[in-house]
Coordinates of C-alpha atoms and ligand atoms in Angstrom, one line a residue:
M1 CA -16.6 -15.3 3.8
A2 CA -15.2 -14.5 0.4
I3 CA -15.2 -10.9 -0.4
T4 CA -18.5 -10.1 -2.1
L5 CA -18.3 -9.5 -5.7
R6 CA -18.9 -6.2 -7.4
R7 CA -22.5 -6.7 -8.3
H8 CA -23.4 -6.7 -4.7
T9 CA -21.8 -3.4 -4.0
L10 CA -25.0 -1.4 -4.3
T11 CA -26.7 -3.7 -1.9
R12 CA -23.9 -3.3 0.6
L13 CA -23.8 0.4 0.1
F14 CA -27.5 0.5 0.9
A15 CA -27.1 -1.7 4.0
L16 CA -24.3 0.5 5.3
T17 CA -26.3 3.6 4.6
L18 CA -29.1 2.2 6.7
L19 CA -26.7 1.4 9.4
L20 CA -25.4 4.9 9.5
A21 CA -28.9 6.4 9.5
G22 CA -29.9 4.1 12.3
S23 CA -26.9 5.0 14.4
F24 CA -26.9 8.7 13.9
L25 CA -27.0 10.6 10.6
L26 CA -27.1 9.8 7.0
F27 CA -24.6 11.6 4.9
S28 CA -24.1 12.0 1.2
S29 CA -22.6 14.6 -1.0
S30 CA -25.7 16.7 -0.9
E31 CA -25.9 20.3 0.3
T32 CA -27.7 19.2 3.5
T33 CA -24.8 17.0 4.4
Q34 CA -22.3 19.7 4.0
S35 CA -24.2 22.1 6.1
S36 CA -24.9 19.5 8.8
I37 CA -21.2 18.5 9.0
S38 CA -20.1 22.1 9.3
E39 CA -22.7 22.9 11.9
Y40 CA -21.3 20.1 14.0
Q41 CA -17.8 21.3 13.4
G42 CA -18.9 24.8 14.5
Y43 CA -20.2 23.5 17.8
N44 CA -16.9 21.7 18.4
V45 CA -18.7 18.7 19.7
I46 CA -16.4 16.4 17.9
E47 CA -13.4 18.0 19.5
R48 CA -15.0 17.6 22.9
V49 CA -15.6 14.0 22.3
T50 CA -12.3 13.0 20.7
G51 CA -9.9 15.4 22.4
L52 CA -7.0 17.2 20.9
K53 CA -3.9 15.7 19.5
N54 CA -1.4 16.2 16.7
L55 CA -3.6 16.6 13.7
N56 CA -6.4 18.8 15.0
V57 CA -9.1 18.9 12.3
Q58 CA -11.1 21.5 14.3
K59 CA -8.3 24.0 14.4
Y60 CA -7.1 23.3 10.9
K61 CA -10.1 22.8 8.6
S62 CA -8.0 22.1 5.6
L63 CA -7.0 18.8 7.2
Q64 CA -10.3 17.5 6.0
R65 CA -10.6 18.2 2.3
R66 CA -12.4 16.9 -0.7
M67 CA -11.1 17.6 -4.2
G68 CA -12.6 16.9 -7.6
R69 CA -15.9 15.5 -6.2
D70 CA -17.8 13.5 -8.8
T71 CA -21.1 15.3 -9.1
R72 CA -22.6 13.2 -11.8
P73 CA -26.1 11.8 -10.9
D74 CA -26.2 8.5 -9.2
I75 CA -29.1 6.1 -9.0
L76 CA -29.5 6.3 -5.2
D77 CA -29.3 10.1 -5.1
D78 CA -33.0 10.7 -4.6
V79 CA -33.3 8.1 -1.9
I80 CA -30.3 9.4 0.0
S81 CA -31.1 13.0 -0.3
D82 CA -34.7 12.5 0.9
G83 CA -33.5 10.4 3.8
V84 CA -30.9 13.0 4.8
S85 CA -33.3 16.0 4.7
N86 CA -35.9 14.1 6.6
F87 CA -33.6 12.8 9.3
W88 CA -31.9 16.1 9.6
E89 CA -35.0 18.3 9.8
Q90 CA -37.0 16.0 12.0
F91 CA -34.5 14.6 14.5
Q92 CA -31.4 16.7 14.4
V93 CA -32.2 20.4 13.8
P94 CA -34.5 20.7 16.8
F95 CA -31.7 19.7 19.1
I96 CA -28.6 21.2 17.6
I97 CA -29.6 24.8 17.3
A98 CA -30.0 25.5 20.9
K99 CA -27.2 26.1 23.3
E100 CA -29.0 24.5 26.2
T101 CA -29.3 21.2 24.4
S102 CA -25.7 21.0 23.4
H103 CA -25.1 18.2 26.0
V104 CA -27.6 16.1 23.9
D105 CA -25.5 16.8 20.9
T106 CA -22.4 15.7 22.7
Q107 CA -24.1 12.6 23.8
S108 CA -25.4 11.7 20.4
V109 CA -22.1 12.4 18.7
L110 CA -20.4 10.3 21.4
S111 CA -22.6 7.3 20.8
A112 CA -22.3 7.8 17.0
V113 CA -18.5 7.8 17.3
E114 CA -18.6 4.7 19.5
E115 CA -20.8 3.0 17.0
L116 CA -18.6 4.0 14.1
L117 CA -15.4 2.9 15.8
S118 CA -16.8 -0.6 15.9
L119 CA -17.6 -0.5 12.2
N120 CA -16.4 -3.9 11.2
G121 CA -17.1 -4.0 7.5
W122 CA -18.0 -7.2 5.8
V123 CA -14.8 -9.2 5.7
A124 CA -13.1 -7.2 8.4
A125 CA -15.5 -8.5 11.0
Y126 CA -14.0 -12.0 10.5
C127 CA -10.4 -11.0 11.0
P128 CA -10.3 -12.0 14.7
T129 CA -11.3 -15.5 13.9
L130 CA -8.6 -16.2 11.3
V131 CA -5.6 -18.3 12.1
R132 CA -2.3 -16.5 12.6
P133 CA 0.9 -18.0 14.1
F134 CA 2.5 -16.9 17.4
G135 CA -0.9 -16.1 18.9
Q136 CA -0.9 -12.9 16.9
N137 CA -4.6 -12.9 16.7
K138 CA -5.6 -14.4 20.0
N139 CA -5.2 -11.4 22.1
I140 CA -6.7 -9.0 19.7
D141 CA -8.6 -7.1 22.3
D142 CA -5.9 -7.4 25.0
D143 CA -3.2 -5.8 22.8
T144 CA -3.8 -2.0 22.8
Y145 CA -0.8 -1.4 20.6
D146 CA 0.3 1.4 23.0
D147 CA 3.8 1.2 21.6
L148 CA 2.5 2.3 18.2
A149 CA 0.0 4.8 19.6
K150 CA 2.5 7.1 21.2
D151 CA 1.6 10.7 20.8
D152 CA 4.7 11.5 18.8
R153 CA 3.8 8.9 16.2
I154 CA 1.5 9.8 13.4
Y155 CA 0.6 7.6 10.4
Y156 CA -0.3 8.4 6.9
I157 CA -2.7 6.0 5.1
A158 CA -2.7 6.1 1.3
L159 CA -5.1 4.5 -1.1
A160 CA -5.0 4.8 -4.9
I161 CA -8.4 3.5 -6.1
H162 CA -9.1 2.7 -9.6
S163 CA -12.6 1.2 -9.9
A164 CA -12.2 -1.1 -6.9
D165 CA -15.5 -0.4 -5.1
H166 CA -15.8 -4.0 -3.9
F167 CA -12.9 -3.3 -1.4
L168 CA -13.7 0.2 -0.3
V169 CA -16.2 -0.5 2.5
D170 CA -13.9 -3.1 4.0
Q171 CA -10.9 -0.8 3.6
L172 CA -12.9 1.9 5.4
A173 CA -13.6 -0.5 8.2
V174 CA -9.9 -1.3 8.4
I175 CA -9.0 2.4 8.6
V176 CA -11.6 2.9 11.3
Q177 CA -10.1 -0.1 13.3
L178 CA -6.7 1.5 12.9
A179 CA -8.1 4.8 14.1
K180 CA -9.5 3.0 17.1
R181 CA -6.0 1.6 18.1
L182 CA -3.8 4.5 17.0
G183 CA -6.0 7.5 17.8
T184 CA -8.3 9.3 15.4
S185 CA -6.1 12.3 15.2
N186 CA -2.9 10.3 14.8
L187 CA -3.9 9.3 11.3
F188 CA -4.2 11.1 8.0
V189 CA -6.1 9.3 5.2
S190 CA -5.4 10.1 1.6
M191 CA -7.7 8.6 -0.9
L192 CA -7.1 9.1 -4.6
D193 CA -9.9 8.0 -6.9
Y194 CA -8.3 7.6 -10.3
G195 CA -11.2 8.1 -12.7
S196 CA -13.2 5.2 -11.3
T197 CA -16.2 4.3 -13.3
D198 CA -18.0 2.1 -10.7
S199 CA -19.6 3.2 -7.4
T200 CA -16.4 4.4 -5.9
P201 CA -17.4 8.1 -6.1
T202 CA -20.5 7.4 -4.0
L203 CA -18.5 5.2 -1.5
T204 CA -15.9 8.0 -1.1
D205 CA -18.8 10.2 0.0
L206 CA -19.5 7.7 2.7
C207 CA -15.8 7.6 3.7
E208 CA -15.9 11.4 3.9
A209 CA -18.9 11.2 6.2
V210 CA -17.4 8.6 8.5
L211 CA -14.0 10.2 8.7
T212 CA -15.5 13.6 9.3
L213 CA -17.6 12.3 12.2
L214 CA -14.6 10.6 13.7
G215 CA -12.4 13.7 13.4
V216 CA -9.9 11.8 11.2
P217 CA -8.0 14.1 8.9
F218 CA -8.3 13.2 5.3
R219 CA -8.0 14.3 1.7
I220 CA -10.3 12.6 -0.8
R221 CA -9.5 13.5 -4.3
R222 CA -10.8 12.4 -7.6
V223 CA -8.8 12.9 -10.8
P224 CA -9.6 11.9 -14.4
T225 CA -7.4 9.2 -15.9
M226 CA -4.4 10.5 -17.8
T227 CA -5.3 8.8 -21.1
E228 CA -8.8 7.8 -22.2
D229 CA -7.6 5.3 -24.7
P230 CA -5.9 2.3 -23.0
A231 CA -3.9 1.7 -26.1
A232 CA -2.2 5.0 -25.7
A233 CA -1.6 4.7 -21.9
Y234 CA 1.7 3.7 -20.4
Y235 CA 0.9 1.8 -17.2
P236 CA 4.1 2.5 -15.1
L237 CA 3.6 6.2 -15.8
E238 CA 0.0 6.0 -14.6
E239 CA 1.0 4.1 -11.5
A240 CA 3.7 6.7 -10.7
Y241 CA 1.3 9.6 -11.3
M242 CA -1.4 8.1 -9.0
R243 CA 0.9 7.3 -6.2
N244 CA 2.7 10.7 -6.2
L245 CA -0.7 12.4 -6.2
A246 CA -1.8 10.3 -3.2
L247 CA 1.4 11.5 -1.4
E248 CA 0.8 15.2 -2.1
P249 CA -0.7 16.0 1.4
L250 CA 2.2 14.2 3.0
L251 CA 4.6 16.4 1.4
E252 CA 2.6 19.6 1.9
L253 CA 2.2 18.9 5.6
H254 CA 5.9 18.3 5.8
E255 CA 7.0 21.3 3.9
K256 CA 4.4 23.9 5.1
R257 CA 3.8 22.6 8.7
Q258 CA 6.8 20.6 9.5
I259 CA 4.6 17.7 10.3
A260 CA 6.5 14.4 9.9
F261 CA 4.7 11.1 9.7
S262 CA 6.2 8.1 11.2
R263 CA 5.1 5.6 8.5
V264 CA 3.0 5.6 5.3
I265 CA 0.6 2.7 5.1
W266 CA -0.4 1.9 1.5
I267 CA -3.6 -0.1 1.7
K268 CA -4.3 -2.4 -1.3
G269 CA -6.9 -5.1 -1.6
F270 CA -8.0 -6.4 1.7
T271 CA -5.7 -6.7 4.7
C272 CA -6.8 -7.4 8.3
P273 CA -6.2 -4.5 10.7
N274 CA -4.1 -6.6 13.1
D275 CA -1.8 -7.7 10.4
I276 CA -1.2 -4.1 9.5
L277 CA -0.5 -3.1 13.1
E278 CA 1.9 -6.0 13.5
T279 CA 3.6 -5.0 10.3
L280 CA 4.0 -1.5 11.7
R281 CA 5.8 -3.1 14.6
V282 CA 8.1 -5.1 12.2
S283 CA 8.8 -1.9 10.3
I284 CA 9.7 0.1 13.4
A285 CA 11.8 -2.8 15.1
N286 CA 13.8 -3.2 11.9
E287 CA 14.1 0.5 11.0
A288 CA 12.8 -0.7 7.7
A289 CA 12.5 1.5 4.6
M290 CA 9.7 -0.7 3.5
V291 CA 7.8 -3.8 4.8
C292 CA 5.3 -5.5 2.5
G293 CA 2.7 -8.1 3.1
M294 CA 2.1 -11.0 0.8
D295 CA -0.9 -11.1 -1.5
W296 CA -2.8 -14.1 -2.5
A297 CA -5.3 -14.4 -5.3
E298 CA -7.7 -17.1 -6.4
S299 CA -6.7 -19.1 -9.4
G300 CA -8.5 -22.2 -10.4
G301 CA -9.8 -23.0 -6.9
Q302 CA -6.3 -22.5 -5.4
F303 CA -4.6 -19.4 -3.9
I304 CA -1.4 -18.3 -5.5
F305 CA 1.2 -15.7 -4.5
S306 CA 0.1 -12.8 -6.6
D307 CA 2.6 -10.0 -7.1
R308 CA 5.4 -11.5 -9.1
W309 CA 5.8 -8.4 -11.3
R310 CA 7.1 -6.2 -8.6
T311 CA 8.5 -8.6 -5.9
R312 CA 12.2 -9.8 -6.1
D313 CA 14.0 -11.9 -3.5
I314 CA 17.3 -10.7 -2.1
R315 CA 19.1 -12.4 -4.9
G316 CA 17.1 -10.4 -7.5
D317 CA 15.1 -13.4 -8.5
Q318 CA 11.3 -13.4 -9.1
F319 CA 9.1 -15.1 -6.6
R320 CA 7.4 -18.4 -7.5
Q321 CA 3.8 -18.5 -8.4
S322 CA 3.4 -20.8 -5.3
K323 CA 0.2 -22.1 -3.9
S324 CA -0.7 -21.1 -0.4
S325 CA -0.4 -24.8 0.5
S326 CA 3.1 -25.2 -1.0
K327 CA 5.6 -27.4 0.7
P328 CA 8.7 -25.7 2.2
D329 CA 10.8 -26.5 -0.9
A330 CA 8.4 -24.6 -3.3
V331 CA 7.5 -21.5 -1.4
P332 CA 7.4 -18.1 -3.0
P333 CA 10.8 -16.7 -2.1
R334 CA 13.6 -18.6 -3.9
D335 CA 16.6 -17.6 -1.9
K336 CA 17.6 -19.9 0.9
N337 CA 17.4 -17.5 3.8
G338 CA 14.1 -16.0 2.6
A339 CA 12.5 -19.4 2.1
A340 CA 13.7 -20.6 5.5
R341 CA 12.3 -17.6 7.3
Y342 CA 9.1 -17.6 5.2
T343 CA 8.5 -21.2 6.4
Q344 CA 8.8 -20.1 10.0
H345 CA 6.4 -17.2 9.3
L346 CA 9.1 -14.7 10.0
P347 CA 9.9 -11.5 8.1
F348 CA 12.6 -11.8 5.5
Q349 CA 14.8 -9.5 3.5
V350 CA 14.1 -8.8 -0.2
F351 CA 15.4 -6.7 -3.0
C352 CA 11.9 -5.4 -3.8
C353 CA 8.3 -5.9 -2.9
E354 CA 4.8 -4.5 -3.0
S355 CA 2.5 -7.5 -2.8
G356 CA -0.5 -5.8 -1.4
T357 CA -0.6 -3.6 1.7
H358 CA 2.9 -2.2 2.4
I359 CA 4.4 0.2 4.8
V360 CA 7.0 2.8 3.9
D361 CA 9.2 4.9 6.2
P362 CA 9.0 8.5 4.7
A363 CA 12.1 9.6 6.4
Q364 CA 14.1 7.0 4.3
S365 CA 12.2 7.9 1.1
Y366 CA 9.7 10.6 0.4
Y367 CA 11.2 13.2 2.8
K368 CA 14.5 12.6 1.1
G369 CA 13.0 13.5 -2.2
L370 CA 12.2 10.1 -3.6
R371 CA 9.1 9.9 -5.8
Y372 CA 7.5 7.2 -7.9
R373 CA 8.9 7.2 -11.4
Y374 CA 9.2 5.1 -14.5
G375 CA 11.4 4.5 -17.5
L376 CA 11.0 7.4 -20.0
D377 CA 12.1 5.7 -23.2
F378 CA 9.0 3.5 -23.7
H379 CA 7.6 3.2 -27.1
N380 CA 4.2 4.9 -27.8
S381 CA 2.8 2.5 -30.3
S382 CA -0.3 4.6 -30.8
S383 CA 1.5 7.6 -32.0
S384 CA 4.0 5.8 -34.1
S385 CA 3.7 3.0 -36.6
N386 CA 7.4 2.2 -36.2
P387 CA 8.4 -1.2 -34.7
L388 CA 9.7 -1.3 -31.2
P389 CA 13.1 0.5 -31.3
H390 CA 16.2 -1.4 -30.4
R391 CA 17.4 -0.8 -26.8
S392 CA 20.9 -1.6 -25.6
P393 CA 21.2 -4.8 -23.4
D394 CA 22.1 -2.7 -20.4
A395 CA 19.4 0.0 -20.9
S396 CA 17.4 0.7 -17.8
C397 CA 14.5 -1.6 -17.0
L398 CA 11.1 -0.4 -18.2
D399 CA 9.4 -2.1 -15.2
S400 CA 6.8 -1.0 -12.6
S401 CA 7.1 2.3 -10.7
Q402 CA 7.5 0.2 -7.5
A403 CA 10.6 -1.5 -8.9
W404 CA 12.1 1.9 -9.7
F405 CA 11.2 3.0 -6.2
C406 CA 13.0 -0.1 -4.7
R407 CA 16.2 0.6 -6.6
D408 CA 16.0 4.2 -5.5
L409 CA 15.7 3.0 -1.9
W410 CA 18.9 1.0 -2.3
V411 CA 20.8 3.8 -4.0
S412 CA 19.6 6.4 -1.6
K413 CA 20.6 4.3 1.4
A414 CA 24.0 3.7 -0.2
L415 CA 24.5 7.5 -0.1
E416 CA 24.7 7.2 3.6
G417 CA 27.9 5.4 3.1
V418 CA 29.6 2.0 3.3
Q419 CA 28.8 -0.6 5.8
D420 CA 30.4 0.0 9.2
D421 CA 32.2 -3.4 9.3
E422 CA 33.5 -3.1 5.7
G423 CA 35.9 -0.3 6.1
S424 CA 35.2 3.4 5.6
D425 CA 36.2 4.2 2.1
P426 CA 34.9 2.3 -0.9
S427 CA 38.0 3.2 -2.9
F428 CA 39.9 0.8 -0.8
R429 CA 37.7 -1.9 -2.1
Y430 CA 38.3 -1.3 -5.7
S431 CA 39.3 -4.4 -7.5
K432 CA 40.6 -4.1 -10.9
P433 CA 37.7 -4.7 -13.3
K434 CA 38.3 -7.9 -15.3
T435 CA 36.3 -6.5 -18.2
E436 CA 36.5 -3.1 -19.8
T437 CA 33.5 -1.6 -18.3
G438 CA 30.9 -2.5 -15.8
A439 CA 28.4 -2.8 -18.5
N440 CA 29.9 -5.9 -20.0
H441 CA 28.5 -8.2 -17.4
R442 CA 25.0 -7.3 -18.4
R443 CA 23.4 -9.6 -20.7
Q444 CA 20.0 -9.7 -22.3
V445 CA 17.9 -12.8 -22.5
P446 CA 14.9 -11.6 -24.5
E447 CA 11.9 -13.7 -24.1
A448 CA 8.7 -12.5 -25.6
L449 CA 5.9 -13.7 -23.3
V450 CA 2.3 -12.6 -23.4
D451 CA 0.4 -12.1 -20.2
S452 CA -2.2 -14.8 -20.1
D453 CA -3.1 -14.6 -16.5
A454 CA -6.6 -14.0 -15.3
N455 CA -7.5 -10.7 -13.8
A456 CA -6.9 -12.0 -10.3
G457 CA -5.3 -9.7 -7.7
S458 CA -2.1 -8.0 -8.7
D459 CA -1.1 -11.2 -10.6
F460 CA -2.9 -9.4 -13.3
D461 CA 0.4 -7.6 -13.6
A462 CA 2.6 -10.7 -13.5
M463 CA 4.1 -12.9 -16.2
P464 CA 4.0 -16.7 -16.3
D465 CA 6.9 -18.4 -14.5
S466 CA 9.9 -18.8 -16.8
E467 CA 13.1 -20.7 -16.9
L468 CA 15.1 -17.5 -16.8
S469 CA 17.8 -18.2 -14.2
L470 CA 19.9 -15.6 -12.4
D471 CA 22.8 -18.1 -12.6
E472 CA 23.0 -17.0 -16.2
L473 CA 24.3 -13.6 -15.1
P474 CA 28.1 -13.9 -15.3
A475 CA 30.0 -13.7 -12.0
T476 CA 30.2 -10.3 -10.6
R477 CA 32.8 -7.9 -11.8
L478 CA 31.6 -4.7 -10.2
T479 CA 34.2 -2.1 -9.5
V480 CA 32.7 -1.8 -6.0
P481 CA 30.6 -4.7 -4.8
N482 CA 27.1 -3.8 -3.7
S483 CA 27.8 -5.4 -0.4
A484 CA 30.2 -2.5 0.4
Y485 CA 27.3 -0.1 0.8
T486 CA 24.8 0.3 3.7
P487 CA 21.9 -2.0 2.7
A488 CA 18.3 -0.8 2.4
H489 CA 16.0 -2.5 4.9
I490 CA 13.2 -3.9 2.7
L491 CA 11.3 -6.8 4.1
V492 CA 8.3 -9.0 3.5
N493 CA 6.2 -10.0 6.5
P494 CA 4.4 -13.3 5.5
R495 CA 2.0 -12.8 8.4
C496 CA 0.5 -9.8 6.7
V497 CA -1.9 -11.3 4.2
T498 CA -3.6 -9.3 1.5
T499 CA -6.4 -10.8 -0.5
Y500 CA -8.7 -10.1 -3.4
A501 CA -12.2 -11.0 -4.5
G502 CA -13.0 -14.7 -4.5
V503 CA -10.5 -15.7 -1.7
S504 CA -11.8 -17.7 1.2
H505 CA -9.9 -16.1 4.1
T506 CA -10.5 -19.0 6.5
R507 CA -9.1 -21.6 4.0
L508 CA -6.2 -19.3 3.0
A509 CA -5.2 -18.8 6.7
L510 CA -5.3 -22.6 7.3
D511 CA -3.2 -23.2 4.2
L512 CA -0.6 -20.7 5.3
F513 CA -0.5 -21.1 9.0
G514 CA -1.9 -24.5 9.7
T515 CA -4.4 -25.1 12.4
G516 CA -3.1 -22.5 14.7
D517 CA -2.2 -25.2 17.3
D518 CA 1.3 -23.8 17.6
D519 CA 3.0 -23.8 21.0
G520 CA 1.5 -20.4 21.6
S521 CA 5.0 -18.8 21.8
Q522 CA 5.1 -15.3 20.6
A523 CA 7.3 -14.2 17.7
N524 CA 9.3 -12.1 20.0
A525 CA 11.1 -8.9 19.1
T526 CA 14.3 -10.9 18.6
E527 CA 12.8 -13.1 16.0
N528 CA 11.1 -10.3 14.1
V529 CA 14.4 -8.4 13.7
L530 CA 17.0 -9.3 11.1
D531 CA 20.5 -9.3 12.4
D532 CA 22.3 -9.7 9.1
W533 CA 21.3 -7.5 6.2
E534 CA 22.6 -8.4 2.8
G535 CA 23.7 -5.9 0.2
A536 CA 21.7 -5.4 -3.0
P537 CA 21.9 -8.2 -5.6
E538 CA 24.2 -7.6 -8.5
G539 CA 21.5 -8.5 -11.0
F540 CA 17.8 -9.0 -11.1
V541 CA 15.0 -10.3 -13.3
C542 CA 13.7 -7.3 -15.1
Q543 CA 10.2 -7.6 -16.4
E544 CA 9.3 -4.7 -18.5
Q545 CA 6.6 -3.0 -20.5
R546 CA 8.4 -1.5 -23.4
Q547 CA 5.3 0.0 -25.0
T548 CA 2.0 1.6 -24.4
G549 CA -1.1 -0.5 -24.1
G550 CA -2.2 0.1 -20.6
R551 CA -2.1 -2.4 -17.8
V552 CA -2.4 -5.4 -20.2
A553 CA 0.4 -4.3 -22.5
A554 CA 2.7 -7.3 -23.3
K555 CA 5.7 -7.7 -21.0
T556 CA 9.1 -9.1 -21.9
Q557 CA 11.9 -10.0 -19.5
R558 CA 15.7 -10.1 -19.3
L559 CA 18.4 -10.3 -16.7
L560 CA 19.9 -7.0 -15.9
G561 CA 23.0 -6.1 -13.8
F562 CA 22.6 -3.8 -10.9
S563 CA 25.6 -1.8 -9.6
V564 CA 25.0 0.6 -6.8
H565 CA 28.3 2.2 -7.5
D566 CA 27.4 2.8 -11.2
E567 CA 24.0 4.2 -10.2
L568 CA 25.7 6.6 -7.8
A569 CA 28.2 7.6 -10.4
S570 CA 25.6 8.2 -13.1
R571 CA 23.4 10.3 -10.7
A572 CA 26.4 12.4 -9.7
H573 CA 26.5 13.8 -13.2
Ligands
NAG1 C1 0.8 8.3 -27.0 O1 0.4 9.0 -28.1 C2 -0.9 9.4 -28.1 C3 -1.2 10.0 -29.5 O2 -0.3 11.0 -29.8 C4 -1.1 10.4 -27.0 O3 -2.5 10.8 -26.9 C5 -0.8 9.7 -25.7 O4 -0.9 10.6 -24.6 C6 0.6 9.1 -25.8 N1 0.9 8.3 -24.6 C7 1.8 8.6 -23.6 C8 1.8 7.6 -22.5 O5 2.5 9.5 -23.7
NAG2 C1 12.9 -15.0 21.5 O1 13.2 -16.0 20.5 C2 14.5 -16.4 20.5 C3 14.7 -17.3 19.2 O2 13.7 -18.3 19.2 C4 14.8 -17.1 21.8 O3 16.2 -17.6 21.8 C5 14.6 -16.1 22.9 O4 14.8 -16.8 24.1 C6 13.2 -15.5 22.9 N1 13.1 -14.5 23.8 C7 12.1 -14.3 24.6 C8 12.1 -13.1 25.5 O5 11.1 -15.0 24.6

């Protein structure tokens, strides 16, 4: 049940192509396809089948858009295009052009849509059989997720794809399952193909065909990579660029059409549809700015927590590189509360996360103007032969664009004011600083470490565990403690599992959640919601890429103070 490796992709593509042909039509990027799709749109058959809702693709054609299509020849081009013409000419055209036969069209579109909505994908098909606590998986077909599918809730699905074709068919299957639960016109799918060199361009053709037939609004866009030469590329910049591009339709729809999405779902790696739906519930119940899953990668026959570059517990510490089978005293989050809730499979608060598929509330972020960004003063080692310049110990952290985003979430939430139960004016809380400036508590612990990890999951981006301890940060002497400010609600939901190639889902689920013989009690709304939200930590483990070199550029780390008050003050200028 492990995700099939890349070399099988073409076989899988071919199988799926046959499936689609058998059920209804065979699409590709050829001219025939384009004309057949638009003819169907012209007859409004899809609209009659799926009904009207918020994002009406029939009324607003621009809701289904393809940009920067890759038109380079592909080895299956001939086969596909022959198949399409043949099928189209022989079986479809005779029916579709006459008004009197339009009920046949409706019927065949209806059955095609039915068939597509059950599109399970390869790994996705196994999801209902995987162990989850609290009976989360048992009633997969009983739970209609009506609470999430309310008409006034629409969801934005974002994917940034960089040569990851081995996930794409399964990710499409997950999207189709989400569409089935949430309503095809309650979703918008934004796929950004960032200069992929594998079969991603062909597979995005397939995604286009499926989404078009289902009436799901989308924008599929391909852009070239920013820098050809990896040695001259700065990875956090590329991350930020990709993500902001994937968000463009979100912002356009908001600004030009006043369409506000309820949540943005960033799909990464492979995540089961039910886990995503459940994480949506956790996000809404906690009014969370962000809820992340946890991602697990294969490493020497074991599964390890994989996103230690971007994830920080609520004390600012990095997660452990724990095995999925770790005992309670060695689980990924190091802080006491987080570890305790993790062990009970309940959502816990963190300073920052990404760890695979994650869900962001745009009202608390993108709609307030937050974008993905990165440290500007990195060293371009390919345009300069100078050694790495010296940076002051309290210089901003040159870490991932997600880490910047997390800090922005905290600061932006703090702008809403101080915590209700902590008095109304932060100036009352000023304690005389014991040192001259807030910067003095910052301390650098340089540690040159080279990334020796295998290319497994997002741990590709992580550093080896180190002895760096947050206790080495001197006691807080912030002018205003971070706890004075309204805290950002950033959570990790350990029941939302994201995986990568080589992971046995069945074994991972058993490791994480046992045999599933729990008492059957549901994690009720009370348990999923955090009562006590902590303020931001006053320091964190900063893992940075100070120079160009692409994704594999060496990282170093240090401890860095974090003062919401100072951040607010510096932004006010
Ligand atoms: C680094 O310098 C090279 C050569 O001047 C340039 O092509 C490249 O875009 C620069 N990289 C970044 C991330 O600015
Ligand atoms: C929900 O869980 C809490 C904590 O375990 C428990 O006290 C409460 O009775 C449960 N509520 C329901 C409705 O099951």
